[in-house]
PDB file of C-alpha atoms in Angstrom:
ATOM      1  CA  MET N 278      25.447  51.699 -34.380  1.00 73.00           C
ATOM      2  CA  GLY N 279      28.623  51.665 -36.463  1.00 78.00           C
ATOM      3  CA  ALA N 280      26.753  50.685 -39.629  1.00 84.00           C
ATOM      4  CA  ILE N 281      24.165  53.413 -39.003  1.00 85.00           C
ATOM      5  CA  LEU N 282      26.960  55.977 -38.679  1.00 86.00           C
ATOM      6  CA  ARG N 283      28.487  54.768 -41.951  1.00 85.00           C
ATOM      7  CA  ALA N 284      25.139  55.170 -43.715  1.00 89.00           C
ATOM      8  CA  ALA N 285      24.636  58.599 -42.133  1.00 89.00           C
ATOM      9  CA  ALA N 286      28.037  59.737 -43.407  1.00 88.00           C
ATOM     10  CA  ALA N 287      27.545  58.203 -46.843  1.00 88.00           C
ATOM     11  CA  PHE N 288      24.204  59.912 -47.466  1.00 92.00           C
ATOM     12  CA  GLY N 289      24.801  63.315 -45.907  1.00 89.00           C
ATOM     13  CA  ALA N 290      23.037  63.136 -42.554  1.00 89.00           C
ATOM     14  CA  SER N 291      23.807  66.033 -40.244  1.00 90.00           C
ATOM     15  CA  GLY N 292      24.101  63.861 -37.154  1.00 89.00           C
ATOM     16  CA  VAL N 293      22.811  60.940 -35.139  1.00 87.00           C
ATOM     17  CA  VAL N 294      20.880  61.157 -31.866  1.00 89.00           C
ATOM     18  CA  VAL N 295      20.569  58.202 -29.521  1.00 84.00           C
ATOM     19  CA  PRO N 296      18.498  57.947 -26.363  1.00 81.00           C
ATOM     20  CA  GLU N 297      20.504  58.026 -23.170  1.00 77.00           C
ATOM     21  CA  ARG N 298      18.973  54.736 -21.999  1.00 69.00           C
ATOM     22  CA  ARG N 299      17.976  51.488 -23.711  1.00 61.00           C
ATOM     23  CA  SER N 300      19.859  52.062 -26.963  1.00 60.00           C
ATOM     24  CA  ALA N 301      23.034  51.093 -28.751  1.00 61.00           C
ATOM     25  CA  GLY N 302      25.850  53.330 -27.610  1.00 63.00           C
ATOM     26  CA  MET N 303      29.194  54.412 -28.982  1.00 58.00           C
ATOM     27  CA  THR N 304      31.230  51.412 -27.928  1.00 60.00           C
ATOM     28  CA  ALA N 305      34.673  50.494 -29.218  1.00 60.00           C
ATOM     29  CA  THR N 306      32.999  47.967 -31.522  1.00 59.00           C
ATOM     30  CA  ALA N 307      30.616  50.607 -32.903  1.00 56.00           C
ATOM     31  CA  TRP N 308      33.550  52.963 -33.465  1.00 53.00           C
ATOM     32  CA  LYS N 309      35.477  50.275 -35.349  1.00 54.00           C
ATOM     33  CA  THR N 310      32.429  49.193 -37.389  1.00 58.00           C
ATOM     34  CA  SER N 311      31.813  52.798 -38.429  1.00 55.00           C
ATOM     35  CA  ALA N 312      35.059  52.680 -40.469  1.00 55.00           C
ATOM     36  CA  GLY N 313      35.907  56.263 -39.561  1.00 62.00           C
ATOM     37  CA  ALA N 314      32.396  57.689 -39.920  1.00 65.00           C
ATOM     38  CA  ALA N 315      32.178  58.156 -36.141  1.00 62.00           C
ATOM     39  CA  ALA N 316      34.841  60.848 -36.475  1.00 60.00           C
ATOM     40  CA  ARG N 317      32.829  62.717 -39.144  1.00 70.00           C
ATOM     41  CA  VAL N 318      29.207  62.411 -38.002  1.00 72.00           C
ATOM     42  CA  PRO N 319      28.250  64.084 -34.721  1.00 80.00           C
ATOM     43  CA  VAL N 320      26.536  61.778 -32.216  1.00 82.00           C
ATOM     44  CA  ALA N 321      24.410  63.256 -29.437  1.00 85.00           C
ATOM     45  CA  GLN N 322      22.522  61.677 -26.569  1.00 85.00           C
ATOM     46  CA  ALA N 323      18.964  62.679 -25.738  1.00 89.00           C
ATOM     47  CA  LYS N 324      17.813  62.371 -22.134  1.00 90.00           C
ATOM     48  CA  ASN N 325      14.213  62.198 -23.370  1.00 91.00           C
ATOM     49  CA  LEU N 326      13.839  61.168 -27.014  1.00 91.00           C
ATOM     50  CA  THR N 327      10.152  62.069 -27.220  1.00 94.00           C
ATOM     51  CA  GLN N 328      10.833  65.600 -25.975  1.00 95.00           C
ATOM     52  CA  MET N 329      13.796  65.962 -28.353  1.00 95.00           C
ATOM     53  CA  LEU N 330      11.528  64.987 -31.269  1.00 96.00           C
ATOM     54  CA  LYS N 331       8.880  67.520 -30.164  1.00 97.00           C
ATOM     55  CA  ASP N 332      11.575  70.199 -29.957  1.00 96.00           C
ATOM     56  CA  ALA N 333      12.728  69.312 -33.476  1.00 96.00           C
ATOM     57  CA  GLN N 334       9.143  69.617 -34.753  1.00 97.00           C
ATOM     58  CA  GLU N 335       8.852  73.067 -33.166  1.00 98.00           C
ATOM     59  CA  GLN N 336      11.998  74.035 -35.093  1.00 97.00           C
ATOM     60  CA  GLY N 337      10.433  72.969 -38.411  1.00 97.00           C
ATOM     61  CA  TYR N 338      11.591  69.367 -38.748  1.00 97.00           C
ATOM     62  CA  PHE N 339       9.291  66.541 -39.766  1.00 97.00           C
ATOM     63  CA  VAL N 340       9.725  63.353 -37.757  1.00 97.00           C
ATOM     64  CA  VAL N 341       9.591  60.210 -39.887  1.00 96.00           C
ATOM     65  CA  SER N 342       9.931  56.788 -38.319  1.00 94.00           C
ATOM     66  CA  LEU N 343      10.559  53.386 -39.851  1.00 93.00           C
ATOM     67  CA  ASP N 344       8.225  50.481 -39.201  1.00 88.00           C
ATOM     68  CA  GLY N 345       7.109  47.540 -41.323  1.00 83.00           C
ATOM     69  CA  GLY N 346       3.471  48.465 -40.753  1.00 82.00           C
ATOM     70  CA  GLY N 347       3.903  52.125 -41.673  1.00 87.00           C
ATOM     71  CA  ASP N 348       1.171  54.292 -43.169  1.00 88.00           C
ATOM     72  CA  ALA N 349       3.407  55.571 -45.990  1.00 91.00           C
ATOM     73  CA  SER N 350       5.814  53.829 -48.350  1.00 92.00           C
ATOM     74  CA  LEU N 351       9.455  54.889 -48.556  1.00 94.00           C
ATOM     75  CA  PRO N 352       9.727  55.038 -52.374  1.00 94.00           C
ATOM     76  CA  GLY N 353       8.689  58.528 -53.452  1.00 89.00           C
ATOM     77  CA  LEU N 354       8.404  59.789 -49.854  1.00 92.00           C
ATOM     78  CA  LYS N 355       6.651  63.158 -50.121  1.00 92.00           C
ATOM     79  CA  LEU N 356       8.495  64.644 -47.134  1.00 94.00           C
ATOM     80  CA  ALA N 357      11.955  63.844 -48.557  1.00 93.00           C
ATOM     81  CA  ASP N 358      12.649  67.484 -49.497  1.00 94.00           C
ATOM     82  CA  GLU N 359      11.733  68.749 -46.030  1.00 95.00           C
ATOM     83  CA  PRO N 360      14.008  68.979 -42.990  1.00 96.00           C
ATOM     84  CA  LEU N 361      13.748  65.479 -41.498  1.00 96.00           C
ATOM     85  CA  VAL N 362      14.508  63.507 -38.411  1.00 96.00           C
ATOM     86  CA  LEU N 363      14.540  59.796 -39.250  1.00 95.00           C
ATOM     87  CA  VAL N 364      13.705  57.546 -36.299  1.00 93.00           C
ATOM     88  CA  VAL N 365      14.462  53.833 -36.162  1.00 90.00           C
ATOM     89  CA  GLY N 366      13.334  51.612 -33.312  1.00 82.00           C
ATOM     90  CA  SER N 367      15.135  48.749 -31.722  1.00 70.00           C
ATOM     91  CA  GLU N 368      15.294  45.469 -33.562  1.00 68.00           C
ATOM     92  CA  GLY N 369      12.490  43.252 -32.376  1.00 67.00           C
ATOM     93  CA  LYS N 370      10.700  45.791 -30.168  1.00 73.00           C
ATOM     94  CA  GLY N 371      10.442  48.652 -32.649  1.00 77.00           C
ATOM     95  CA  LEU N 372       9.387  52.112 -31.479  1.00 83.00           C
ATOM     96  CA  SER N 373       7.999  52.956 -28.076  1.00 85.00           C
ATOM     97  CA  ARG N 374       4.365  54.065 -27.994  1.00 89.00           C
ATOM     98  CA  LEU N 375       5.238  57.668 -27.083  1.00 91.00           C
ATOM     99  CA  VAL N 376       7.863  57.994 -29.811  1.00 90.00           C
ATOM    100  CA  SER N 377       5.499  56.453 -32.348  1.00 91.00           C
ATOM    101  CA  GLU N 378       2.710  58.887 -31.392  1.00 93.00           C
ATOM    102  CA  THR N 379       5.105  61.839 -31.772  1.00 95.00           C
ATOM    103  CA  CYS N 380       6.082  61.004 -35.356  1.00 95.00           C
ATOM    104  CA  ASP N 381       4.518  62.910 -38.260  1.00 96.00           C
ATOM    105  CA  THR N 382       4.461  59.774 -40.383  1.00 95.00           C
ATOM    106  CA  ILE N 383       5.512  56.154 -40.134  1.00 94.00           C
ATOM    107  CA  VAL N 384       7.200  54.806 -43.241  1.00 94.00           C
ATOM    108  CA  SER N 385       7.620  51.235 -44.387  1.00 91.00           C
ATOM    109  CA  ILE N 386      10.129  49.797 -46.830  1.00 91.00           C
ATOM    110  CA  PRO N 387       8.523  47.381 -49.289  1.00 91.00           C
ATOM    111  CA  ILE N 388      10.200  43.974 -49.054  1.00 88.00           C
ATOM    112  CA  ALA N 389       9.450  40.515 -50.415  1.00 86.00           C
ATOM    113  CA  GLY N 390       6.789  38.656 -48.471  1.00 78.00           C
ATOM    114  CA  SER N 391       9.184  35.828 -47.707  1.00 77.00           C
ATOM    115  CA  THR N 392      11.384  38.188 -45.663  1.00 77.00           C
ATOM    116  CA  GLU N 393      10.042  39.068 -42.215  1.00 77.00           C
ATOM    117  CA  SER N 394      11.955  42.314 -41.683  1.00 78.00           C
ATOM    118  CA  LEU N 395      15.202  44.219 -42.175  1.00 85.00           C
ATOM    119  CA  ASN N 396      17.683  44.913 -39.423  1.00 86.00           C
ATOM    120  CA  ALA N 397      17.827  48.490 -38.141  1.00 86.00           C
ATOM    121  CA  SER N 398      21.089  49.485 -39.814  1.00 87.00           C
ATOM    122  CA  MET N 399      19.983  48.147 -43.198  1.00 91.00           C
ATOM    123  CA  ALA N 400      16.635  49.957 -42.939  1.00 92.00           C
ATOM    124  CA  VAL N 401      18.419  53.208 -42.086  1.00 93.00           C
ATOM    125  CA  GLY N 402      20.840  52.818 -45.004  1.00 94.00           C
ATOM    126  CA  ILE N 403      18.059  52.130 -47.504  1.00 94.00           C
ATOM    127  CA  SER N 404      15.986  55.026 -46.163  1.00 96.00           C
ATOM    128  CA  LEU N 405      18.842  57.535 -46.207  1.00 95.00           C
ATOM    129  CA  TYR N 406      19.724  56.469 -49.753  1.00 96.00           C
ATOM    130  CA  GLU N 407      16.124  56.971 -50.935  1.00 96.00           C
ATOM    131  CA  ILE N 408      15.867  60.363 -49.219  1.00 96.00           C
ATOM    132  CA  ALA N 409      19.195  61.498 -50.708  1.00 96.00           C
ATOM    133  CA  THR N 410      18.089  60.323 -54.162  1.00 95.00           C
ATOM    134  CA  LEU N 411      14.764  62.131 -53.919  1.00 94.00           C
ATOM    135  CA  ARG N 412      16.528  65.334 -52.839  1.00 93.00           C
ATOM    136  CA  GLU N 413      18.762  65.379 -55.944  1.00 87.00           C
TER     137      GLU N 413
END
């Protein structure tokens, strides 16, 4: 969580939303790992993440999730200039079925075949960097 907050601050994210249950929370360790970013990036809890994503879509946001088997590739992401909500699943389990079905697109980050996957915070950092670069 702390590393995700650092990436969010570094690349201009407006905030971070975490589900109320079954997610990493704002612990003392996350606060320390954020290296001060937790004081600059708003963190909100969603009682129902799927409903929060649907509400965001109704307000004009596109919901983009990260998954190794995504249907779109992160480099050159066509939605990068649009208002976005970037969703990352838990390490190992990924996204829930309902959250996955709610997303407008599922994006993968190309990695070498010898590497199985990236951890969640690294995937978020790479994705936010690419989106920020494409928006320039």
